[in-house]
Amino acid sequence: GQQLNQSPQSMFIQEGEDVSMNCTSSSIFNTWLWYKQDPGEGPVLLIALYKAGELTSNGRLTAQFGITRKDSFLNISASIPSDVGIYFCAGSQGAQKLVFGQGTRLTINP
Amino acid sequence: DTEVTQTPKHLVMGMTNKKSLKCEQHMGHRAMYWYKQKAKKPPELMFVYSYEKLSINESVPSRFSPECPNSSLLNLHLHALQPEDSALYLCASSLNRVQPQHFGDGTRLSIL
């Protein structure tokens, strides 16, 4: 089946550092989504991308839809303690199904 | 706070019990989803309802039975579950099939 390769699997950073994670696929997607999941909660939508090359920001978060439509990245600038959690990328081809990456676990040392 | 509400938040049941998970949204979304999520793994799709009709069943065992009584409600009926069914069960909804999905906080299910 389709797979999204999300990297890195985990990150240990200092507060204030910038973070970058990405997802790649061998398949083309029409939509790329980035979610964050905190312990005991459901995934929360951070950013949705709909067009190849699109660059979208949400506060300190910036995400881009790759030109080839097979990849996306998420950057977090000036990390703070509440950024801790698991970040998932997800791709959609418009058929209701989302394909998820394996997640990036972010840990921040104060 | 999420706009997709799931109850109960936690559920412990024996393998012979029958229970139901409930999901509710009032955003006017016409697509609703059930996912299963194991620890440290991404959500796995189980069922999709579109306009109150089951449109996708990802080969889920029959001990899981979904129901969509109306456009705001989604149930998951559970019967004769196995210990390996212990997981976080997430409900999601979207305006339509191409719009992003919004998740509830899930029901943490433990099977004894």
Coordinates of N, CA and C in Angstrom, one line a residue:
Chain A
G1 N 0.8 -1.2 0.0 CA 0.0 0.0 0.0 C 0.9 1.3 0.0
Q2 N 0.2 2.4 0.0 CA 0.9 3.7 0.0 C 1.6 3.9 1.3
Q3 N 2.7 4.6 1.3 CA 3.4 4.9 2.5 C 3.9 6.3 2.4
L4 N 4.0 6.9 3.6 CA 4.7 8.2 3.7 C 5.9 8.0 4.6
N5 N 7.0 8.4 4.1 CA 8.2 8.3 4.9 C 8.5 9.6 5.7
Q6 N 8.3 9.6 7.0 CA 8.4 10.8 7.8 C 9.7 10.8 8.5
S7 N 10.4 11.9 8.5 CA 11.7 11.9 9.3 C 11.9 13.3 9.8
P8 N 12.6 13.4 10.9 CA 13.2 12.3 11.7 C 12.1 11.6 12.5
Q9 N 12.4 10.4 13.1 CA 11.4 9.7 13.9 C 11.3 10.4 15.3
S10 N 12.4 11.0 15.7 CA 12.4 11.7 17.0 C 13.4 12.8 17.0
M11 N 13.1 13.9 17.8 CA 14.0 15.0 17.9 C 14.1 15.4 19.3
F12 N 15.4 15.7 19.7 CA 15.6 16.2 21.1 C 16.3 17.6 20.9
I13 N 15.7 18.7 21.2 CA 16.2 20.0 21.0 C 16.2 20.8 22.2
Q14 N 16.9 22.0 22.2 CA 16.8 23.0 23.2 C 15.7 24.0 22.9
E15 N 15.1 24.5 24.0 CA 14.1 25.5 23.8 C 14.7 26.7 23.0
G16 N 13.9 27.2 22.1 CA 14.4 28.3 21.3 C 15.0 27.9 20.0
E17 N 15.3 26.6 19.8 CA 15.8 26.2 18.5 C 14.7 26.0 17.5
D18 N 15.1 26.1 16.2 CA 14.2 25.8 15.1 C 14.1 24.3 14.8
V19 N 13.0 23.9 14.3 CA 12.7 22.5 14.1 C 12.3 22.3 12.6
S20 N 12.8 21.2 12.0 CA 12.4 20.9 10.7 C 12.1 19.4 10.5
M21 N 11.0 19.0 9.9 CA 10.7 17.7 9.7 C 10.0 17.6 8.3
N22 N 10.1 16.3 7.7 CA 9.5 16.2 6.4 C 8.9 14.9 6.1
C23 N 8.1 14.8 5.1 CA 7.5 13.6 4.6 C 7.7 13.5 3.1
T24 N 8.0 12.2 2.7 CA 8.2 12.0 1.3 C 7.4 10.7 0.9
S25 N 7.0 10.6 -0.4 CA 6.3 9.5 -0.9 C 6.6 9.2 -2.3
S26 N 6.4 8.0 -2.7 CA 6.5 7.6 -4.1 C 5.3 8.0 -4.9
S27 N 4.2 8.3 -4.2 CA 2.9 8.6 -4.8 C 2.7 10.1 -4.8
I28 N 1.8 10.6 -5.7 CA 1.4 12.0 -5.8 C 0.2 12.2 -4.9
F29 N 0.2 13.3 -4.2 CA -1.0 13.6 -3.3 C -1.5 14.9 -3.7
N30 N -2.9 15.1 -3.6 CA -3.5 16.3 -3.9 C -3.6 17.3 -2.7
T31 N -3.5 16.7 -1.5 CA -3.5 17.5 -0.3 C -2.5 17.0 0.7
W32 N -1.8 17.9 1.4 CA -0.9 17.5 2.5 C -1.4 18.2 3.7
L33 N -1.4 17.4 4.8 CA -1.9 17.9 6.1 C -0.8 17.6 7.2
W34 N -0.7 18.5 8.1 CA 0.2 18.3 9.3 C -0.7 18.4 10.5
Y35 N -0.5 17.4 11.4 CA -1.3 17.3 12.6 C -0.3 17.2 13.8
K36 N -0.7 17.7 15.0 CA 0.1 17.5 16.2 C -0.8 16.7 17.2
Q37 N -0.2 15.7 17.9 CA -1.0 15.0 18.9 C -0.3 15.0 20.2
D38 N -1.0 15.5 21.2 CA -0.5 15.5 22.6 C -1.0 14.2 23.3
P39 N -0.3 13.8 24.3 CA -0.7 12.6 25.1 C -2.1 12.7 25.5
G40 N -2.9 11.6 25.3 CA -4.3 11.6 25.8 C -5.3 12.4 24.9
E41 N -4.8 12.9 23.8 CA -5.7 13.7 23.0 C -5.7 13.2 21.5
G42 N -6.6 13.7 20.8 CA -6.6 13.4 19.3 C -5.7 14.3 18.6
P43 N -5.4 13.9 17.3 CA -4.6 14.8 16.5 C -5.3 16.1 16.2
V44 N -4.5 17.2 16.2 CA -5.1 18.5 16.0 C -4.5 19.0 14.6
L45 N -5.3 19.5 13.7 CA -4.9 20.0 12.5 C -4.1 21.3 12.6
L46 N -2.9 21.3 12.1 CA -2.0 22.5 12.2 C -2.1 23.3 10.9
I47 N -1.8 22.6 9.8 CA -1.8 23.3 8.5 C -2.3 22.3 7.4
A48 N -3.0 22.9 6.5 CA -3.5 22.1 5.3 C -2.9 22.8 4.0
L49 N -2.4 22.0 3.1 CA -1.8 22.5 1.9 C -2.5 21.8 0.7
Y50 N -2.9 22.7 -0.3 CA -3.7 22.2 -1.4 C -3.1 22.3 -2.8
K51 N -2.0 23.1 -2.9 CA -1.4 23.3 -4.2 C 0.1 23.0 -4.2
A52 N 0.6 22.4 -5.3 CA 2.0 22.2 -5.4 C 2.7 23.5 -5.3
G53 N 3.8 23.5 -4.5 CA 4.6 24.8 -4.3 C 4.0 25.7 -3.2
E54 N 2.8 25.4 -2.7 CA 2.2 26.3 -1.7 C 3.0 26.3 -0.4
L55 N 3.2 27.5 0.1 CA 3.9 27.7 1.4 C 2.9 28.4 2.3
T56 N 2.7 27.8 3.4 CA 1.6 28.3 4.3 C 2.2 28.4 5.8
S57 N 1.9 29.5 6.4 CA 2.3 29.7 7.8 C 1.1 29.8 8.8
N58 N 1.4 29.3 10.0 CA 0.4 29.4 11.1 C 1.2 29.7 12.3
G59 N 1.3 31.0 12.6 CA 2.2 31.5 13.7 C 3.6 31.1 13.5
R60 N 4.2 30.3 14.4 CA 5.6 30.0 14.2 C 5.8 28.7 13.3
L61 N 4.7 28.2 12.8 CA 4.8 27.0 12.0 C 4.7 27.4 10.5
T62 N 5.5 26.8 9.7 CA 5.5 27.0 8.2 C 5.6 25.6 7.6
A63 N 4.7 25.4 6.6 CA 4.7 24.1 5.9 C 4.7 24.4 4.4
Q64 N 5.3 23.5 3.6 CA 5.3 23.6 2.1 C 4.9 22.3 1.5
F65 N 4.1 22.5 0.4 CA 3.7 21.4 -0.5 C 4.7 21.3 -1.6
G66 N 5.4 20.2 -1.7 CA 6.5 20.1 -2.7 C 6.0 20.2 -4.1
I67 N 6.9 20.7 -4.9 CA 6.6 20.9 -6.3 C 6.2 19.6 -7.0
T68 N 6.8 18.6 -6.7 CA 6.5 17.3 -7.3 C 5.3 16.6 -6.8
R69 N 4.7 17.2 -5.7 CA 3.5 16.7 -5.1 C 3.7 15.4 -4.3
K70 N 5.0 15.1 -4.1 CA 5.4 13.8 -3.4 C 6.0 14.1 -2.1
D71 N 6.1 15.4 -1.7 CA 6.7 15.6 -0.4 C 6.2 16.9 0.2
S72 N 6.5 17.0 1.5 CA 6.1 18.2 2.3 C 7.0 18.4 3.5
F73 N 7.2 19.6 3.9 CA 8.0 19.8 5.1 C 7.2 20.7 6.1
L74 N 7.6 20.6 7.4 CA 7.0 21.5 8.4 C 8.2 22.0 9.2
N75 N 8.2 23.3 9.3 CA 9.2 24.0 10.2 C 8.6 24.7 11.4
I76 N 9.2 24.6 12.5 CA 8.8 25.3 13.7 C 9.9 26.2 14.1
S77 N 9.6 27.5 14.2 CA 10.7 28.4 14.6 C 10.6 28.7 16.1
A78 N 11.8 29.0 16.7 CA 11.9 29.4 18.1 C 11.0 28.5 19.0
S79 N 11.3 27.2 19.1 CA 10.5 26.2 19.8 C 10.3 26.6 21.3
I80 N 9.1 26.3 21.8 CA 8.7 26.5 23.2 C 8.3 25.2 23.8
P81 N 8.2 25.1 25.1 CA 7.8 23.8 25.7 C 6.5 23.2 25.2
S82 N 5.5 24.0 24.9 CA 4.2 23.5 24.5 C 4.3 22.9 23.1
D83 N 5.4 23.0 22.4 CA 5.6 22.4 21.1 C 5.8 20.9 21.2
V84 N 6.1 20.4 22.4 CA 6.3 19.0 22.6 C 5.1 18.2 22.2
G85 N 5.4 17.1 21.5 CA 4.3 16.2 21.1 C 4.7 15.4 19.9
I86 N 3.8 14.7 19.3 CA 4.0 13.9 18.1 C 3.4 14.6 16.9
Y87 N 4.2 14.8 15.9 CA 3.7 15.5 14.7 C 3.5 14.4 13.6
F88 N 2.4 14.4 12.9 CA 2.1 13.5 11.8 C 1.8 14.3 10.6
C89 N 2.4 13.8 9.5 CA 2.0 14.3 8.2 C 1.0 13.3 7.6
A90 N 0.1 13.8 6.7 CA -0.9 13.0 6.1 C -1.1 13.5 4.7
G91 N -1.3 12.6 3.8 CA -1.5 12.9 2.4 C -2.9 12.4 2.0
S92 N -3.5 13.1 1.1 CA -4.8 12.7 0.6 C -4.8 12.8 -0.9
Q93 N -5.5 11.8 -1.6 CA -5.7 11.8 -3.0 C -7.1 12.2 -3.3
G94 N -7.9 12.7 -2.3 CA -9.2 13.1 -2.6 C -10.3 12.0 -2.5
A95 N -9.9 10.8 -1.9 CA -10.8 9.7 -1.9 C -11.2 9.4 -0.4
Q96 N -11.2 10.4 0.4 CA -11.6 10.3 1.8 C -10.5 9.6 2.7
K97 N -9.6 8.8 2.1 CA -8.6 8.2 2.9 C -7.4 9.1 3.0
L98 N -6.9 9.1 4.3 CA -5.6 9.8 4.6 C -4.6 8.7 4.7
V99 N -3.4 9.0 4.2 CA -2.2 8.2 4.4 C -1.3 8.9 5.4
F100 N -1.0 8.3 6.5 CA -0.3 9.0 7.6 C 1.2 8.6 7.5
G101 N 2.1 9.5 7.9 CA 3.4 9.2 8.2 C 3.5 8.5 9.6
Q102 N 4.7 8.0 9.9 CA 4.9 7.3 11.2 C 5.0 8.3 12.4
G103 N 5.1 9.6 12.1 CA 5.2 10.5 13.2 C 6.6 10.9 13.6
T104 N 6.7 12.2 14.0 CA 8.0 12.7 14.6 C 7.7 13.1 16.0
R105 N 8.4 12.5 16.9 CA 8.3 12.8 18.4 C 9.2 13.9 18.7
L106 N 8.7 15.0 19.2 CA 9.5 16.2 19.5 C 9.6 16.3 21.0
T107 N 10.8 16.4 21.5 CA 11.1 16.6 22.9 C 12.0 17.9 23.0
I108 N 11.6 18.7 24.0 CA 12.3 20.0 24.1 C 12.9 20.1 25.5
N109 N 14.2 20.4 25.6 CA 14.9 20.6 26.9 C 14.8 22.0 27.2
P110 N 14.3 22.4 28.4 CA 14.2 23.8 28.7 C 15.5 24.5 29.0
Chain B
D1 N -10.1 22.8 23.0 CA -11.2 21.8 23.0 C -11.6 21.5 21.5
T2 N -11.8 20.2 21.3 CA -12.2 19.8 19.9 C -13.6 20.0 19.7
E3 N -14.0 20.1 18.4 CA -15.5 20.2 18.1 C -16.1 18.9 17.8
V4 N -15.3 17.9 17.8 CA -15.7 16.5 17.7 C -15.7 15.9 19.1
T5 N -16.8 15.5 19.6 CA -17.0 15.0 21.0 C -17.1 13.5 21.0
Q6 N -16.3 12.9 21.7 CA -16.4 11.4 21.9 C -16.6 11.0 23.3
T7 N -17.5 10.0 23.5 CA -17.8 9.5 24.8 C -17.9 7.9 24.7
P8 N -17.5 7.2 25.8 CA -16.8 7.8 26.9 C -15.3 8.1 26.6
K9 N -14.7 8.7 27.5 CA -13.2 9.0 27.4 C -12.4 7.7 27.6
H10 N -12.8 6.9 28.6 CA -12.2 5.7 28.9 C -13.2 4.6 29.0
L11 N -12.9 3.3 28.6 CA -13.8 2.2 28.7 C -13.0 0.9 28.9
V12 N -13.4 0.2 30.0 CA -12.8 -1.1 30.2 C -13.9 -2.1 30.1
M13 N -13.6 -3.1 29.3 CA -14.7 -4.1 29.1 C -14.1 -5.5 29.0
G14 N -14.9 -6.5 29.4 CA -14.5 -7.9 29.2 C -14.8 -8.4 27.8
M15 N -14.2 -9.5 27.5 CA -14.3 -10.0 26.1 C -15.7 -10.4 25.8
T16 N -16.6 -10.6 26.7 CA -18.0 -11.0 26.4 C -19.0 -9.9 26.5
N17 N -18.5 -8.7 26.8 CA -19.4 -7.5 27.0 C -19.8 -7.0 25.6
K18 N -20.9 -6.2 25.6 CA -21.3 -5.4 24.5 C -21.3 -3.9 25.0
K19 N -20.6 -3.1 24.2 CA -20.6 -1.6 24.5 C -20.6 -0.8 23.2
S20 N -20.8 0.5 23.4 CA -20.8 1.3 22.2 C -20.0 2.6 22.5
L21 N -19.3 3.0 21.5 CA -18.6 4.3 21.5 C -19.4 5.3 20.7
K22 N -19.4 6.5 21.2 CA -20.2 7.6 20.5 C -19.4 8.7 20.1
C23 N -19.8 9.3 19.0 CA -19.1 10.5 18.4 C -20.2 11.5 17.9
E24 N -19.9 12.8 18.2 CA -20.9 13.8 17.8 C -20.2 15.0 17.3
Q25 N -20.7 15.6 16.2 CA -20.2 16.9 15.7 C -21.4 17.7 15.2
H26 N -21.2 19.0 15.4 CA -22.3 19.9 15.0 C -21.7 21.0 14.1
M27 N -20.8 20.6 13.3 CA -20.2 21.5 12.3 C -20.8 21.4 10.9
G28 N -21.8 20.6 10.8 CA -22.4 20.4 9.5 C -21.6 19.5 8.5
H29 N -20.6 18.8 9.1 CA -19.8 17.9 8.3 C -20.6 16.7 7.8
R30 N -20.3 16.3 6.6 CA -21.1 15.2 6.0 C -20.3 13.9 5.9
A31 N -19.0 13.9 6.3 CA -18.2 12.7 6.3 C -17.7 12.5 7.7
M32 N -17.8 11.2 8.2 CA -17.4 10.9 9.5 C -16.6 9.6 9.4
Y33 N -15.6 9.5 10.3 CA -14.6 8.4 10.3 C -14.4 7.8 11.6
W34 N -14.1 6.5 11.6 CA -13.5 5.8 12.8 C -12.1 5.4 12.5
Y35 N -11.2 5.6 13.5 CA -9.8 5.2 13.4 C -9.5 4.4 14.7
K36 N -8.5 3.5 14.5 CA -7.9 2.8 15.7 C -6.4 3.3 15.7
Q37 N -6.0 3.6 16.9 CA -4.6 4.0 17.1 C -3.9 3.3 18.2
K38 N -2.9 2.6 17.9 CA -2.0 1.9 18.9 C -0.9 2.9 19.3
A39 N -0.4 2.6 20.5 CA 0.6 3.5 21.1 C 1.8 3.7 20.1
K40 N 2.2 5.0 20.0 CA 3.4 5.4 19.2 C 3.2 5.0 17.7
K41 N 1.9 4.9 17.2 CA 1.7 4.6 15.8 C 0.7 5.6 15.3
P42 N 0.7 5.8 14.0 CA -0.4 6.7 13.4 C -1.7 6.1 13.5
P43 N -2.8 6.9 13.3 CA -4.1 6.3 13.3 C -4.3 5.4 12.0
E44 N -5.1 4.4 12.2 CA -5.4 3.4 11.1 C -6.9 3.6 10.8
L45 N -7.2 3.8 9.6 CA -8.6 4.0 9.2 C -9.4 2.6 9.4
M46 N -10.6 2.8 9.9 CA -11.5 1.6 10.1 C -12.7 1.7 9.1
F47 N -13.5 2.8 9.3 CA -14.7 3.0 8.6 C -14.8 4.5 8.1
V48 N -15.5 4.7 7.0 CA -15.9 6.0 6.6 C -17.4 6.1 6.2
Y49 N -18.1 7.1 6.8 CA -19.4 7.3 6.4 C -19.5 8.7 5.6
S50 N -20.2 8.6 4.5 CA -20.4 9.8 3.7 C -21.9 10.0 3.5
Y51 N -22.4 11.2 3.9 CA -23.8 11.4 3.8 C -24.6 10.3 4.5
E52 N -24.1 9.8 5.6 CA -24.8 8.8 6.5 C -24.8 7.4 5.9
K53 N -24.0 7.2 4.8 CA -23.9 5.9 4.2 C -22.5 5.4 4.4
L54 N -22.3 4.1 4.7 CA -21.0 3.5 4.8 C -20.4 3.5 3.4
S55 N -19.2 4.2 3.3 CA -18.6 4.2 2.0 C -17.3 3.4 2.0
I56 N -16.6 3.3 3.2 CA -15.4 2.5 3.2 C -15.4 1.7 4.5
N57 N -15.1 0.4 4.3 CA -14.8 -0.5 5.5 C -13.5 -1.1 5.2
E58 N -12.5 -0.8 6.0 CA -11.1 -1.3 5.8 C -11.0 -2.7 6.3
S59 N -11.8 -3.6 5.8 CA -11.7 -5.1 6.2 C -11.7 -5.2 7.7
V60 N -12.5 -4.5 8.4 CA -12.5 -4.5 9.9 C -13.3 -5.8 10.4
P61 N -12.9 -6.5 11.4 CA -13.6 -7.7 11.9 C -15.0 -7.3 12.3
S62 N -16.0 -8.2 12.1 CA -17.4 -8.0 12.4 C -17.7 -7.7 13.8
R63 N -16.8 -7.9 14.7 CA -17.0 -7.6 16.2 C -17.1 -6.1 16.4
F64 N -16.7 -5.3 15.3 CA -16.8 -3.9 15.3 C -18.0 -3.5 14.3
S65 N -19.0 -2.9 14.8 CA -20.1 -2.6 13.9 C -20.4 -1.1 14.0
P66 N -20.2 -0.3 12.9 CA -20.5 1.1 12.9 C -21.9 1.4 12.6
E67 N -22.4 2.6 13.1 CA -23.7 3.0 12.8 C -23.7 4.5 12.7
C68 N -24.5 5.1 11.7 CA -24.6 6.5 11.6 C -26.0 6.9 11.6
P69 N -26.6 7.2 12.8 CA -28.1 7.4 12.9 C -28.5 8.7 12.2
N70 N -27.6 9.7 12.2 CA -27.9 11.0 11.5 C -26.6 11.7 11.2
S71 N -26.7 12.8 10.6 CA -25.5 13.5 10.0 C -24.6 14.0 11.2
S72 N -25.1 14.0 12.4 CA -24.2 14.5 13.5 C -23.6 13.5 14.4
L73 N -24.2 12.2 14.3 CA -23.8 11.2 15.2 C -23.2 10.0 14.5
L74 N -22.2 9.4 15.2 CA -21.5 8.2 14.7 C -21.3 7.3 15.9
N75 N -21.7 6.0 15.8 CA -21.5 5.1 16.8 C -20.6 4.0 16.4
L76 N -20.0 3.3 17.3 CA -19.2 2.1 17.0 C -19.6 1.1 18.1
H77 N -20.3 0.1 17.7 CA -20.8 -1.0 18.6 C -19.7 -2.1 18.7
L78 N -19.5 -2.5 19.9 CA -18.4 -3.4 20.2 C -19.0 -4.7 20.8
H79 N -18.5 -5.8 20.3 CA -19.0 -7.1 20.9 C -18.0 -8.2 20.7
A80 N -17.7 -8.9 21.8 CA -16.8 -10.0 21.8 C -15.4 -9.6 21.3
L81 N -14.9 -8.5 21.9 CA -13.6 -8.0 21.5 C -12.5 -8.8 22.1
Q82 N -11.3 -8.7 21.5 CA -10.1 -9.4 21.9 C -9.1 -8.5 22.6
P83 N -8.2 -9.0 23.4 CA -7.2 -8.1 24.1 C -6.5 -7.2 23.1
E84 N -6.2 -7.7 21.9 CA -5.4 -6.9 20.9 C -6.2 -5.8 20.4
D85 N -7.5 -5.7 20.7 CA -8.4 -4.6 20.3 C -8.2 -3.4 21.2
S86 N -7.5 -3.5 22.3 CA -7.2 -2.4 23.2 C -6.4 -1.4 22.4
A87 N -6.9 -0.1 22.5 CA -6.3 0.9 21.7 C -7.1 2.2 21.9
L88 N -6.6 3.3 21.3 CA -7.3 4.6 21.3 C -8.2 4.6 20.1
Y89 N -9.5 4.8 20.2 CA -10.4 4.8 19.1 C -10.8 6.3 18.8
L90 N -10.4 6.7 17.6 CA -10.6 8.1 17.3 C -11.7 8.3 16.3
C91 N -12.5 9.3 16.5 CA -13.5 9.7 15.5 C -13.1 11.0 14.8
A92 N -13.4 11.1 13.6 CA -13.0 12.4 12.8 C -14.2 12.7 11.9
S93 N -14.2 14.0 11.6 CA -15.2 14.4 10.6 C -14.6 15.4 9.6
S94 N -15.2 15.6 8.5 CA -14.8 16.6 7.5 C -16.0 17.1 6.7
L95 N -15.9 18.3 6.2 CA -17.0 18.9 5.5 C -17.5 18.0 4.4
N96 N -16.5 17.5 3.6 CA -16.8 16.6 2.5 C -15.5 15.8 2.4
R97 N -15.5 15.0 1.3 CA -14.4 14.0 1.3 C -13.0 14.6 0.9
V98 N -13.0 15.9 0.5 CA -11.7 16.5 0.1 C -11.3 17.5 1.1
Q99 N -12.1 17.8 2.1 CA -11.7 18.8 3.1 C -11.0 18.1 4.3
P100 N -10.1 18.8 5.0 CA -9.3 18.2 6.1 C -10.2 17.6 7.2
Q101 N -9.7 16.5 7.7 CA -10.4 15.8 8.8 C -10.1 16.4 10.2
H102 N -11.1 16.5 11.0 CA -10.9 17.1 12.4 C -11.2 15.9 13.3
F103 N -10.3 15.7 14.3 CA -10.4 14.6 15.2 C -11.0 14.9 16.5
G104 N -11.6 14.0 17.1 CA -12.0 14.1 18.6 C -10.8 13.6 19.4
D105 N -11.0 13.6 20.7 CA -9.9 13.2 21.6 C -9.9 11.7 21.9
G106 N -10.8 11.0 21.3 CA -10.7 9.5 21.4 C -11.3 8.9 22.6
T107 N -11.5 7.6 22.5 CA -11.9 6.7 23.6 C -10.8 5.7 23.8
R108 N -10.3 5.7 25.1 CA -9.2 4.8 25.4 C -9.9 3.5 25.8
L109 N -9.8 2.4 25.0 CA -10.4 1.2 25.3 C -9.5 0.1 25.8
S110 N -9.8 -0.5 26.9 CA -9.0 -1.6 27.4 C -9.9 -2.9 27.5
I111 N -9.4 -3.9 26.9 CA -10.1 -5.2 26.9 C -9.4 -6.2 27.9
L112 N -10.2 -6.6 28.9 CA -9.6 -7.5 29.9 C -9.7 -9.0 29.5

